[in-house]
PDB file of C-alpha atoms in Angstrom:
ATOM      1  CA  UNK A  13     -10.103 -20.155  29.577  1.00  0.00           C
ATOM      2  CA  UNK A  14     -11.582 -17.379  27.968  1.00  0.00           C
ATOM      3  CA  UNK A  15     -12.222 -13.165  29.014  1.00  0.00           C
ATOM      4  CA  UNK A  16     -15.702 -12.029  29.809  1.00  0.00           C
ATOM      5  CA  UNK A  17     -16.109  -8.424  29.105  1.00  0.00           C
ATOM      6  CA  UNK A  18     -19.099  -6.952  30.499  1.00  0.00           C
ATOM      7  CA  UNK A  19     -20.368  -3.570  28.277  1.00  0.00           C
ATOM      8  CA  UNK A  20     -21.399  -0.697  31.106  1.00  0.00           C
ATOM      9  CA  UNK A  21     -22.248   1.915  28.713  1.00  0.00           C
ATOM     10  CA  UNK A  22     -22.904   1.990  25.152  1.00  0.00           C
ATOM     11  CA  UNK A  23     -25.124   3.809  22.598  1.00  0.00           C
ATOM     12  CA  UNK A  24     -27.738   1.431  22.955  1.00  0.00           C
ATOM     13  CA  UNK A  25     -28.880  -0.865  25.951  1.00  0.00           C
ATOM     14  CA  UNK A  26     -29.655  -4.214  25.902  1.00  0.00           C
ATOM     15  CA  UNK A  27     -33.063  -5.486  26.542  1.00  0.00           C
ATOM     16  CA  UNK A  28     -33.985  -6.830  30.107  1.00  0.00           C
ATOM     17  CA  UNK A  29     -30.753  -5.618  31.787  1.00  0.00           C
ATOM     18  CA  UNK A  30     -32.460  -2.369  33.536  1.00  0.00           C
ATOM     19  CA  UNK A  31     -29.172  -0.475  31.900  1.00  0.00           C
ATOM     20  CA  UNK A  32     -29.339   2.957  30.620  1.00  0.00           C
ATOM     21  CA  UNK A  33     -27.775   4.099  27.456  1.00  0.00           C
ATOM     22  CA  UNK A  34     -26.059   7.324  26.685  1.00  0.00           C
ATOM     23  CA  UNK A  35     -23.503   8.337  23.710  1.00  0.00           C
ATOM     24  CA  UNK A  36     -19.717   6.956  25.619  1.00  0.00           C
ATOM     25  CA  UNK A  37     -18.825   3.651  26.116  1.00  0.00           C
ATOM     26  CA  UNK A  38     -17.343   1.420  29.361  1.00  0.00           C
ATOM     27  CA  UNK A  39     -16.234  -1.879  29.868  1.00  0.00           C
ATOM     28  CA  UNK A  40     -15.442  -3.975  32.573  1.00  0.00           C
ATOM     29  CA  UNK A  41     -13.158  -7.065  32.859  1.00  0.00           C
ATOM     30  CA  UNK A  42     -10.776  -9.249  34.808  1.00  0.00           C
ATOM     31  CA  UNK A  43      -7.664 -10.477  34.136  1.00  0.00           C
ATOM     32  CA  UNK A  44      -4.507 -11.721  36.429  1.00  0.00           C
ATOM     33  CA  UNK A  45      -7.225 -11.644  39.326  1.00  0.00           C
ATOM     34  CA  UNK A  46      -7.616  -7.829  38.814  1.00  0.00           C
ATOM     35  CA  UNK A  47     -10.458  -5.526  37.667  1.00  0.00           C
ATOM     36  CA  UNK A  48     -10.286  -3.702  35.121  1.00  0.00           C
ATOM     37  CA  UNK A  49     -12.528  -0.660  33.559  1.00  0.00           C
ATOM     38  CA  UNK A  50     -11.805   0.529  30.351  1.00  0.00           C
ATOM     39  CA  UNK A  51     -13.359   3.795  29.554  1.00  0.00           C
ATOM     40  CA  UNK A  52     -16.423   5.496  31.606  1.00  0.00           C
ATOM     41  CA  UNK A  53     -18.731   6.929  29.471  1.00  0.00           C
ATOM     42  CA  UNK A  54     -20.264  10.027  29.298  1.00  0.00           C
ATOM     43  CA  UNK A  55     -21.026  11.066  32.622  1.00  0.00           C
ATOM     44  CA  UNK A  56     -21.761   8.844  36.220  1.00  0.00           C
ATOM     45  CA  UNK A  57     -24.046   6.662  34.195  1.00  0.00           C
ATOM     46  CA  UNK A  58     -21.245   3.882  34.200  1.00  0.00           C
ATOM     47  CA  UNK A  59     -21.163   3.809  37.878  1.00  0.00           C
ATOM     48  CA  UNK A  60     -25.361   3.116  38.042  1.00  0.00           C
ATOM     49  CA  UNK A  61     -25.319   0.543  35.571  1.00  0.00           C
ATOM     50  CA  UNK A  62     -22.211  -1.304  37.252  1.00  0.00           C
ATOM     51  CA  UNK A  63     -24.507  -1.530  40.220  1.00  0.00           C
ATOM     52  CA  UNK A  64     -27.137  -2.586  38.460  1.00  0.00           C
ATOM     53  CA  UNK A  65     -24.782  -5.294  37.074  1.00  0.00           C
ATOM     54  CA  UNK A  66     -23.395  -6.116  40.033  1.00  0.00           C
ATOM     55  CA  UNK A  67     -20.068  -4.857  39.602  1.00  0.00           C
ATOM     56  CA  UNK A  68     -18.294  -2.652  42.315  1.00  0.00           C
ATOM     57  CA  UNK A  69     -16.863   0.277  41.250  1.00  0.00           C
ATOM     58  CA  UNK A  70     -14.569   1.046  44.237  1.00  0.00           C
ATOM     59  CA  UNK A  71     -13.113  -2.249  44.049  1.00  0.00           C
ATOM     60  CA  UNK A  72     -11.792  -1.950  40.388  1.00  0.00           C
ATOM     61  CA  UNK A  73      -7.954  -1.584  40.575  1.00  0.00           C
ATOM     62  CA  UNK A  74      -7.197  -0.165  37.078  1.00  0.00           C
ATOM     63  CA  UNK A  75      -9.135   2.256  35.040  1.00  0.00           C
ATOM     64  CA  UNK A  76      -7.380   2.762  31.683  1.00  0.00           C
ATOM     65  CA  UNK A  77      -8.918   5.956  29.653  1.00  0.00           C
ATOM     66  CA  UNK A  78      -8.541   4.525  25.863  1.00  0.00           C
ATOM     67  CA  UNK A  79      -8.524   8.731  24.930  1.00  0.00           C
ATOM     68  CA  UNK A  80      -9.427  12.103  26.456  1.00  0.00           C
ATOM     69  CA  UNK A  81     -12.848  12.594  24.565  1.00  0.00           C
ATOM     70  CA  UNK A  82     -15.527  13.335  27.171  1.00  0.00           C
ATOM     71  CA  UNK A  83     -17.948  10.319  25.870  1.00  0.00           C
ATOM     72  CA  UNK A  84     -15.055   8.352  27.537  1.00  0.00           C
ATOM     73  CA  UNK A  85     -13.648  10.066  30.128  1.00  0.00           C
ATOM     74  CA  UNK A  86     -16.721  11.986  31.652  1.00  0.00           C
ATOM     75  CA  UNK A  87     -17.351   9.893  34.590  1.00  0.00           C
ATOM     76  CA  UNK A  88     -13.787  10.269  35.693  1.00  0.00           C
ATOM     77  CA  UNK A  89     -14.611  12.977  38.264  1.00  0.00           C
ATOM     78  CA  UNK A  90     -17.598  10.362  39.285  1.00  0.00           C
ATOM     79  CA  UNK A  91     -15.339   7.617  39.352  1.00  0.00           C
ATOM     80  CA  UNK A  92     -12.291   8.980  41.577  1.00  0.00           C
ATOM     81  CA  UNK A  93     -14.781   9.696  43.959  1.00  0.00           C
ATOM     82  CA  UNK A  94     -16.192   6.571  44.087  1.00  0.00           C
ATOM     83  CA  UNK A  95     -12.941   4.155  44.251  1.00  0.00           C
ATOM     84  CA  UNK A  96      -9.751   5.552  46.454  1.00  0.00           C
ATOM     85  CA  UNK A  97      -6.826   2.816  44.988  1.00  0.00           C
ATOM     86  CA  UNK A  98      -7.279   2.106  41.260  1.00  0.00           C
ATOM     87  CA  UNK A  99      -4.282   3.062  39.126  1.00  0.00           C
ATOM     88  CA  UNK A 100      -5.552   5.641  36.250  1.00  0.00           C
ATOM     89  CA  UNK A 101      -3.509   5.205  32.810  1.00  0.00           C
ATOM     90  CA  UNK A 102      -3.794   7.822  29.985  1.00  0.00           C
ATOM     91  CA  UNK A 103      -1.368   8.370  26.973  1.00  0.00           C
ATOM     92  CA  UNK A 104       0.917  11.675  28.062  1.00  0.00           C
ATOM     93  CA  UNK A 105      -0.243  13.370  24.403  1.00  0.00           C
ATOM     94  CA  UNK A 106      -3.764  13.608  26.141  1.00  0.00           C
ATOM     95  CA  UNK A 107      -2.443  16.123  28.840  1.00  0.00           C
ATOM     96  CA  UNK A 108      -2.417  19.848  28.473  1.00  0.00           C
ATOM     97  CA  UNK A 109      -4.587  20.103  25.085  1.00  0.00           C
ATOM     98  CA  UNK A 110      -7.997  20.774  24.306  1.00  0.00           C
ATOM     99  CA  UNK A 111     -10.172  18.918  21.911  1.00  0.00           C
ATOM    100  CA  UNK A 112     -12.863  19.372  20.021  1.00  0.00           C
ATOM    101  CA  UNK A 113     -16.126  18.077  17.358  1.00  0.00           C
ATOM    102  CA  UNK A 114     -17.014  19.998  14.773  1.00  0.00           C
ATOM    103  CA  UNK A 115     -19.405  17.333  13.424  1.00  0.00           C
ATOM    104  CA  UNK A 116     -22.693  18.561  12.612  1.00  0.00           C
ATOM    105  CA  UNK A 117     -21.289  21.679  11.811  1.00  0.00           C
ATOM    106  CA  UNK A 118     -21.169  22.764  15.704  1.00  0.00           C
ATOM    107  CA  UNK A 119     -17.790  22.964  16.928  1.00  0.00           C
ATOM    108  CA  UNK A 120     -18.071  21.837  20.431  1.00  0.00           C
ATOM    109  CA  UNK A 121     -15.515  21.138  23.642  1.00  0.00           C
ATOM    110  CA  UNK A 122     -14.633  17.275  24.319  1.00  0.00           C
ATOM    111  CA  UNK A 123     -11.851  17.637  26.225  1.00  0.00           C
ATOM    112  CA  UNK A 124     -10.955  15.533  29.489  1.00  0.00           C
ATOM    113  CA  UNK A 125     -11.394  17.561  32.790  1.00  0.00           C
ATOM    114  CA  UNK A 126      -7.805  18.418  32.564  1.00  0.00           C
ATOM    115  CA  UNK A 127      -8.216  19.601  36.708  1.00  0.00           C
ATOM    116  CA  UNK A 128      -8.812  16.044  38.157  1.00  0.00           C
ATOM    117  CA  UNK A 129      -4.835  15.370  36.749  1.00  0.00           C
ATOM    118  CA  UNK A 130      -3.640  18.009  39.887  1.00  0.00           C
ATOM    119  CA  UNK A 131      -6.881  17.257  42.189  1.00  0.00           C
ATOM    120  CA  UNK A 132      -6.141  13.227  41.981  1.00  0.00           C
ATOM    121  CA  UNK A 133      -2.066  14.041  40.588  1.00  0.00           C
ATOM    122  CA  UNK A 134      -0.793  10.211  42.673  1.00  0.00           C
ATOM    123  CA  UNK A 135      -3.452   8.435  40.964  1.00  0.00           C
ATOM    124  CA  UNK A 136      -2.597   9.105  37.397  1.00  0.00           C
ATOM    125  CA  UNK A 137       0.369   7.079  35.079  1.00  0.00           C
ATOM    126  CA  UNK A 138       0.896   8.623  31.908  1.00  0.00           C
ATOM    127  CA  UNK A 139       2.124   6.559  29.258  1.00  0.00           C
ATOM    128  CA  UNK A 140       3.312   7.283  25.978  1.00  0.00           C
ATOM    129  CA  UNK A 141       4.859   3.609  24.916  1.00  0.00           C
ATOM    130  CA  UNK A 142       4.034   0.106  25.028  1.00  0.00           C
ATOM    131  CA  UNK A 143       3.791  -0.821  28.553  1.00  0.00           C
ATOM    132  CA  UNK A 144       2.007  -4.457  30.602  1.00  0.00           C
ATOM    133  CA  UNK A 145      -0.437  -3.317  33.516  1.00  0.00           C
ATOM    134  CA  UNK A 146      -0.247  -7.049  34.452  1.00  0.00           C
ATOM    135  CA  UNK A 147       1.291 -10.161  33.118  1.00  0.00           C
ATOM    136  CA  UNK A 148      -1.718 -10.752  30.812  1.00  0.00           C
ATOM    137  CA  UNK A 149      -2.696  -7.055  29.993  1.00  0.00           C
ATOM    138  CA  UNK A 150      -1.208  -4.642  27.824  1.00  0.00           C
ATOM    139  CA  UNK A 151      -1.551  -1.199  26.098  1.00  0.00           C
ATOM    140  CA  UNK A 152      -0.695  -0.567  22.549  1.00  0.00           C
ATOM    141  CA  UNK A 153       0.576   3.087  21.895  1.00  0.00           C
ATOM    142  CA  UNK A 154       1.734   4.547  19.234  1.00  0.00           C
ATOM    143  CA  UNK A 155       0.200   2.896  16.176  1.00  0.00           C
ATOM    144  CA  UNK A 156       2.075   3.046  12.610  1.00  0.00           C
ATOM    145  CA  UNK A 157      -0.493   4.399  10.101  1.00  0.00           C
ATOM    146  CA  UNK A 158      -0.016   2.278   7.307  1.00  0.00           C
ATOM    147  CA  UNK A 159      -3.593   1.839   6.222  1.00  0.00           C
ATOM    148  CA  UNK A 160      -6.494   4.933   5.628  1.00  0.00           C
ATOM    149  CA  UNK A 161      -8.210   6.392   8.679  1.00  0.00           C
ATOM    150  CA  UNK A 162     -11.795   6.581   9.499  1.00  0.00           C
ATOM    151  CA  UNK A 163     -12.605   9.232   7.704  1.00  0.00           C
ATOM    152  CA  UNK A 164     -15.099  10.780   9.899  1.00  0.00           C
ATOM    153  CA  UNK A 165     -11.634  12.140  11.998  1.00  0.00           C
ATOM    154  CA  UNK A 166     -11.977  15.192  10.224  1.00  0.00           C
ATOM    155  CA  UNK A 167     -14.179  16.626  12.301  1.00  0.00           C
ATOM    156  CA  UNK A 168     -11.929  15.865  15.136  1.00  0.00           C
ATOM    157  CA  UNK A 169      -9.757  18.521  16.679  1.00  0.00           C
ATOM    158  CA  UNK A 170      -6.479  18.909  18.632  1.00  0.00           C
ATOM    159  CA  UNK A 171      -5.591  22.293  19.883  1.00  0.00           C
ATOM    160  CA  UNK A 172      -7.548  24.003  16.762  1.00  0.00           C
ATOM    161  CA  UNK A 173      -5.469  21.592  14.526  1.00  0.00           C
ATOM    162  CA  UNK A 174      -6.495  17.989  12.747  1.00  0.00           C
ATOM    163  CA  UNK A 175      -6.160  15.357  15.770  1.00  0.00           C
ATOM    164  CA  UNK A 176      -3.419  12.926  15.243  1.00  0.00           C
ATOM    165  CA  UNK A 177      -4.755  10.813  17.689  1.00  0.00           C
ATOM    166  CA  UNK A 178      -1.682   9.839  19.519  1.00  0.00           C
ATOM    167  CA  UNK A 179      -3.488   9.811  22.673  1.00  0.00           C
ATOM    168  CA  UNK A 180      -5.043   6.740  21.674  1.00  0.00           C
ATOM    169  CA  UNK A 181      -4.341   3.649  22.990  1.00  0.00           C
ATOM    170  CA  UNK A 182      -5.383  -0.120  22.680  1.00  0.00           C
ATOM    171  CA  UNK A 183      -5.921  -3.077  25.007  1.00  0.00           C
ATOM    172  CA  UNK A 184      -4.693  -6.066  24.758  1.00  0.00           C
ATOM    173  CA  UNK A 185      -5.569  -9.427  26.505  1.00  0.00           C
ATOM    174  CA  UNK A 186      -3.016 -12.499  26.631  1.00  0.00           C
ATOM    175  CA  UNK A 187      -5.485 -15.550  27.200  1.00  0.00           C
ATOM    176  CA  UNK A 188      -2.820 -18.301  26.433  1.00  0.00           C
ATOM    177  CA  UNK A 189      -1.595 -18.276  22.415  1.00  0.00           C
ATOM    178  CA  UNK A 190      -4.770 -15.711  22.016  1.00  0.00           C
ATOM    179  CA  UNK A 191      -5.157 -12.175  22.160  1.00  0.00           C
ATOM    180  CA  UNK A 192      -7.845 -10.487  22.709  1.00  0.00           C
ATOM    181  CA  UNK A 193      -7.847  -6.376  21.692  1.00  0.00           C
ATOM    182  CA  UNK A 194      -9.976  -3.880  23.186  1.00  0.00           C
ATOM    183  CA  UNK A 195     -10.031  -0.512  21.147  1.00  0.00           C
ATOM    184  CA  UNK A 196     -12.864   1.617  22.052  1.00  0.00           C
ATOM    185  CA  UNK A 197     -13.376   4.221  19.470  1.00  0.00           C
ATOM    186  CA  UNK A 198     -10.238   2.664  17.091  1.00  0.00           C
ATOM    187  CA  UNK A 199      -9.756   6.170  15.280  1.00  0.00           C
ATOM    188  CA  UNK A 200      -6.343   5.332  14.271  1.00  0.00           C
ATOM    189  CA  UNK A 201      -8.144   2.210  12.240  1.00  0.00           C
ATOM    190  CA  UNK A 202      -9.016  -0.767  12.131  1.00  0.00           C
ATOM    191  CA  UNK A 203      -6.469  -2.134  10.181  1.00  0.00           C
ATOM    192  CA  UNK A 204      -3.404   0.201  11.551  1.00  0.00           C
ATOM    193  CA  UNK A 205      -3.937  -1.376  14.861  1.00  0.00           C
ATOM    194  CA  UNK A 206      -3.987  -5.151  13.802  1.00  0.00           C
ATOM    195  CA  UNK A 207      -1.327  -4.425  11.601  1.00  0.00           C
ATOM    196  CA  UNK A 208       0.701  -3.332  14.337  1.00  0.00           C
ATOM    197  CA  UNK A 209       0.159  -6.849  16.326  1.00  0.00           C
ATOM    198  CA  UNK A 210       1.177  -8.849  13.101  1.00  0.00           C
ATOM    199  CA  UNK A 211       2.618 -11.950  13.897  1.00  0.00           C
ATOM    200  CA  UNK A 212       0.279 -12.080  17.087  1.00  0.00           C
ATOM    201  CA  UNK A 213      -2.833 -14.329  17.155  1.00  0.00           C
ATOM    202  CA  UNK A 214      -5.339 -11.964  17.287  1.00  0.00           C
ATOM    203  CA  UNK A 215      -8.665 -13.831  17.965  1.00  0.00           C
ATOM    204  CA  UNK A 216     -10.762 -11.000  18.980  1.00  0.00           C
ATOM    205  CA  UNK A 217     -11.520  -7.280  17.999  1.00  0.00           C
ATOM    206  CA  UNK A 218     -13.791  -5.614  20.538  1.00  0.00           C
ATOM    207  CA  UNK A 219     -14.827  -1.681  20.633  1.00  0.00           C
ATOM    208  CA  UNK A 220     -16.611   1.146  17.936  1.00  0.00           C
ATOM    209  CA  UNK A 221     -15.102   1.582  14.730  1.00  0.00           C
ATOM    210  CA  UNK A 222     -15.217   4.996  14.233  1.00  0.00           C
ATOM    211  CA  UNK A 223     -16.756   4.280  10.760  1.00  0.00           C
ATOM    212  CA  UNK A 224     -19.843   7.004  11.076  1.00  0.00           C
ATOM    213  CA  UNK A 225     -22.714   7.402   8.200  1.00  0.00           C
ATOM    214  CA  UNK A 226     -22.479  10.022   5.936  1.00  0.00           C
ATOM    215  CA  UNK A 227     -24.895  13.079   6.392  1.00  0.00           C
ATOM    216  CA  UNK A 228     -25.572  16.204   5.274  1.00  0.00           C
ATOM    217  CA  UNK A 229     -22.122  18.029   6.314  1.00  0.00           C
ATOM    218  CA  UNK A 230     -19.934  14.763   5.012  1.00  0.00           C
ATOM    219  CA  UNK A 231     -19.362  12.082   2.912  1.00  0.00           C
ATOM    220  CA  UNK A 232     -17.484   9.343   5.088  1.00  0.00           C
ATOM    221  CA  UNK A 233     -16.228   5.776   3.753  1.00  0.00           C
ATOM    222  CA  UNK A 234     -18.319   4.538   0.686  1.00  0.00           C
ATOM    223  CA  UNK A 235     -20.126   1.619   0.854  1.00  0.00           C
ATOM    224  CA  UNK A 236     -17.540  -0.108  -1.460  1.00  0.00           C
ATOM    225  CA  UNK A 237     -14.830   1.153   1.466  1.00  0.00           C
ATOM    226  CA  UNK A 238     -16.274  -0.107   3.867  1.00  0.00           C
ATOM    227  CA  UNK A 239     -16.548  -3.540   2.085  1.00  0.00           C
ATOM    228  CA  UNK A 240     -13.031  -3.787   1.493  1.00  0.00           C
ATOM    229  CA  UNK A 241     -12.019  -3.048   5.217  1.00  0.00           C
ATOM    230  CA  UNK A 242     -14.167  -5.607   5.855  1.00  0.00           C
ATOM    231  CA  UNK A 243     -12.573  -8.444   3.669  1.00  0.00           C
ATOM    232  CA  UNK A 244      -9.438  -7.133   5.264  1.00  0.00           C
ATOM    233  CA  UNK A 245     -10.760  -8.245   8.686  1.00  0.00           C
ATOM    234  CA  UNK A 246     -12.583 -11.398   7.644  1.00  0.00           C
ATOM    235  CA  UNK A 247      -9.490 -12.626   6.342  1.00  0.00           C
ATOM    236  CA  UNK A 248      -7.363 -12.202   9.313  1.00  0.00           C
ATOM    237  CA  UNK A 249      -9.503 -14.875  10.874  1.00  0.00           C
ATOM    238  CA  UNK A 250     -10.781 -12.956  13.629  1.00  0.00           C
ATOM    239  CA  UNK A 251     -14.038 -12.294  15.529  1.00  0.00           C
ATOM    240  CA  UNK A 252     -15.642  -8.956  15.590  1.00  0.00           C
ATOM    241  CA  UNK A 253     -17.624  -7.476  18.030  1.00  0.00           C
ATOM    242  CA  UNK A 254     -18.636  -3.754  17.782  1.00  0.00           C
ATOM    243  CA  UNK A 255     -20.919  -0.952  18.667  1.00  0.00           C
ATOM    244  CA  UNK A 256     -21.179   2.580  19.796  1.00  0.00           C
ATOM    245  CA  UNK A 257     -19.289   4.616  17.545  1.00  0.00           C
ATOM    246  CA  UNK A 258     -20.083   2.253  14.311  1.00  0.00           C
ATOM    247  CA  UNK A 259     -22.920   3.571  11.705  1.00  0.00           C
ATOM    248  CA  UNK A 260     -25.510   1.585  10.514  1.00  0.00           C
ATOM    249  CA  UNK A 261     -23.920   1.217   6.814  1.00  0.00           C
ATOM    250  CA  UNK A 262     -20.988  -0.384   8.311  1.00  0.00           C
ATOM    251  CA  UNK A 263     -22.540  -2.589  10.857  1.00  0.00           C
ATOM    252  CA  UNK A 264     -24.835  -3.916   7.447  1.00  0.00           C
ATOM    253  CA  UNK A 265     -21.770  -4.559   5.761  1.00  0.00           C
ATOM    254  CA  UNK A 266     -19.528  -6.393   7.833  1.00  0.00           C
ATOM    255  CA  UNK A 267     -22.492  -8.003   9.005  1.00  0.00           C
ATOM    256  CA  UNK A 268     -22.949  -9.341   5.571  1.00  0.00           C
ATOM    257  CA  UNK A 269     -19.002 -10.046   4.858  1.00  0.00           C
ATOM    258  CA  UNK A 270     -18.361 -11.509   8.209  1.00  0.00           C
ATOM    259  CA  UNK A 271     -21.774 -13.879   8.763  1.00  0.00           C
ATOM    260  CA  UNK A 272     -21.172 -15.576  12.370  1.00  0.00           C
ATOM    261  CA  UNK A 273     -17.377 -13.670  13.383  1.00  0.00           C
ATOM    262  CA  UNK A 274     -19.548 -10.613  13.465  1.00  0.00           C
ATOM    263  CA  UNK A 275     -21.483  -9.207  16.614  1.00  0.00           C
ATOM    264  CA  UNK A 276     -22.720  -6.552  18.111  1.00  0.00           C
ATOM    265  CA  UNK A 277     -22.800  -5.294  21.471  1.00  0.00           C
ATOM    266  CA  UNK A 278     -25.176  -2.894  23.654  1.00  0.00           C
ATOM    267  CA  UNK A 279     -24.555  -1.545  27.106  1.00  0.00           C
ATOM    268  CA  UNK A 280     -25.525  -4.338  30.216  1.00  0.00           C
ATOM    269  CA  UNK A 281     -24.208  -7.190  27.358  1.00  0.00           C
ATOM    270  CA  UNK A 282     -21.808  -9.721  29.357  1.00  0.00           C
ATOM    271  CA  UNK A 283     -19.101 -11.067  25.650  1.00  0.00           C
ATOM    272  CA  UNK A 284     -17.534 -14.297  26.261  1.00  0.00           C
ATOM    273  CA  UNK A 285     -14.184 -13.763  24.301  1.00  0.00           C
TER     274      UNK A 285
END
C-alpha cells in the first residue's frame, strides 16, 4: 500500500517539474478514493502548478486549511472559485481573529480572508476536536504542550497577543498498522504532536518545522537544540521529510543525525510514504 503525496507549493521548486515556488506550502493526496488538498499556498500559484502536475483542482473533495496564516490559506478565494463541492475544514479558534508577523522587525497582517467564511458560509466545517474526514483520514486538534516550542513563535501574533496556536491542526493517514502525519508548519512542535499519537505507529512525519535560523532580530534554537530534537525523532523510528518553513541549520542537522530517514521536499516533488 503506501500514500503518495504530491508537494504543489513550497519554498523551493524542484528541478524539471515546470513548478513555481513562492513562500506557502500545498499538498495533494488521496486516500479512501478521495482527494485531498492540504493547505494552498500563498496565493493562486497552487492551482497553476496542480495543472501543471496534472491534478484537477475542481475535482478535489476536501481542502483542510492546517492554520489561518496567509502563506497557507491565500489561494482560498482562488480555490472556491475554482471547485464548487469540496468540504473546507478549519479549527473554530481560527475564526474571528487577526494575526500577525513581526519577524524582521515589520509587524505585518497574515490573517485568513475572514469574508470568504460568509461569501462560501455552506462550504466551511469548523472543528475544534479530534474528528475522521474519512475512514483512513484524520485531524489532530488540540495538542498537549509537553515539550518546548519552536522558538521562532515569538514573532507570531494572535489578536495583538503571543499566538497559542490552537488553530493548528495535524493530518493523519491510516495506511494499515501505519500512520502517516501531515503537519505543515508544526508550530506547536515537533515533539508535542508525536507525543500526542504515542502508542500509534507513526512511520512518517511530513511538513516544515517551524525551526527558522537565527538573524539579526533573534536568536532561535541553538545548534545543540536542534540536535537534541533531532535524537528525539531519530529514535522514535520514523522517517522525516521536511521543507518550507525549516532553516538551513536545522535541515544540516537532522540531516546529519537522521542519515537515510531524512528528506527533503520542494514544490512539484511526488513522496512515496
Amino acid at each position: 500500500m503506501g500514500v503518495q503525496l504530491r508537494v504543489l507549493v513550497d519554498n523551493f521548486s524542484a528541478p524539471d517539474t515546470g513548478v513555481v515556488a513562492e513562500h506557502g506550502l500545498s499538498f495533494f493526496f488521496t486516500s479512501d478514493n478521495k482527494r485531498f488538498l492540504l493547505d494552498v499556498g500563498a496565493s493562486s500559484l497552487f492551482a497553476e502548478n496542480a495543472c501543471r502536475l496534472g491534478v484537477d483542482v475542481s475535482d478535489v473533495d476536501y481542502l483542510i486549511l492546517s492554520h489561518a496564516h496567509s502563506d497557507h490559506t491565500g489561494g482560498l478565494s482562488a480555490f472556491l472559485s475554482m471547485n464548487n463541492k469540496a468540504v473546507v475544514y478549519l479549527s473554530s479558534s481560527a475564526v474571528g481573529k487577526r494575526f500577525y508577523s513581526t519577524r524582521r522587525g515589520a509587524l505585518r497582517d497574515i490573517s485568513i480572508d475572514g469574508a470568504l467564511f460568509q461569501t462560501y458560509k455552506e462550504r466551511f466545517v469548523f472543528v475544534d476536536e479530534n474528528v475522521n474526514i474519512t475512514p483512513g483520514v484524520s485531524l489532530l486538534c488540540n495538542v498537549p504542550l509537553n515539550y518546548p516550542l519552536p522558538k521562532a513563535n515569538v514573532t507570531l501574533l494572535a489578536d495583538g497577543e503571543c499566538d497559542d496556536f490552537s488553530h493548528e491542526m495535524s493530518v493523519c493517514i491510516s495506511d494499515g498498522e501505519a500512520l502517516k502525519v501531515l503537519s505543515p508548519c508544526t508550530h506547536c512542535g515537533l515533539m508535542n504532536i508525536l507525543n500526542a499519537l504515542r502508542g500509534r505507529n507513526v512511520t512518517h512525519f511530513v511538513g516544515g518545522l517551524h525551526l527558522l535560523d537565527s538573524d539579526e532580530h533573534h536568536s532561535y534554537e541553538s545548534e545543540q537544540e536542534l540536535n537534541l530534537l533531532a535524537h528525539r525523532a531519530s529514535s522514535l523510528g520514523l522517517k522525516l521529510f521536511t521543507g518550507h518553513c525549516t532553516g538551513s541549520v536545522a535541515r544540516r542537522t537532522f540531516a546529519e543525525v537522521m542519515g537515510d530517514a531524512y528528506s527533503e521536499f520542494r514544490a512539484g516533488d511526488l513522496l512515496h510514504l
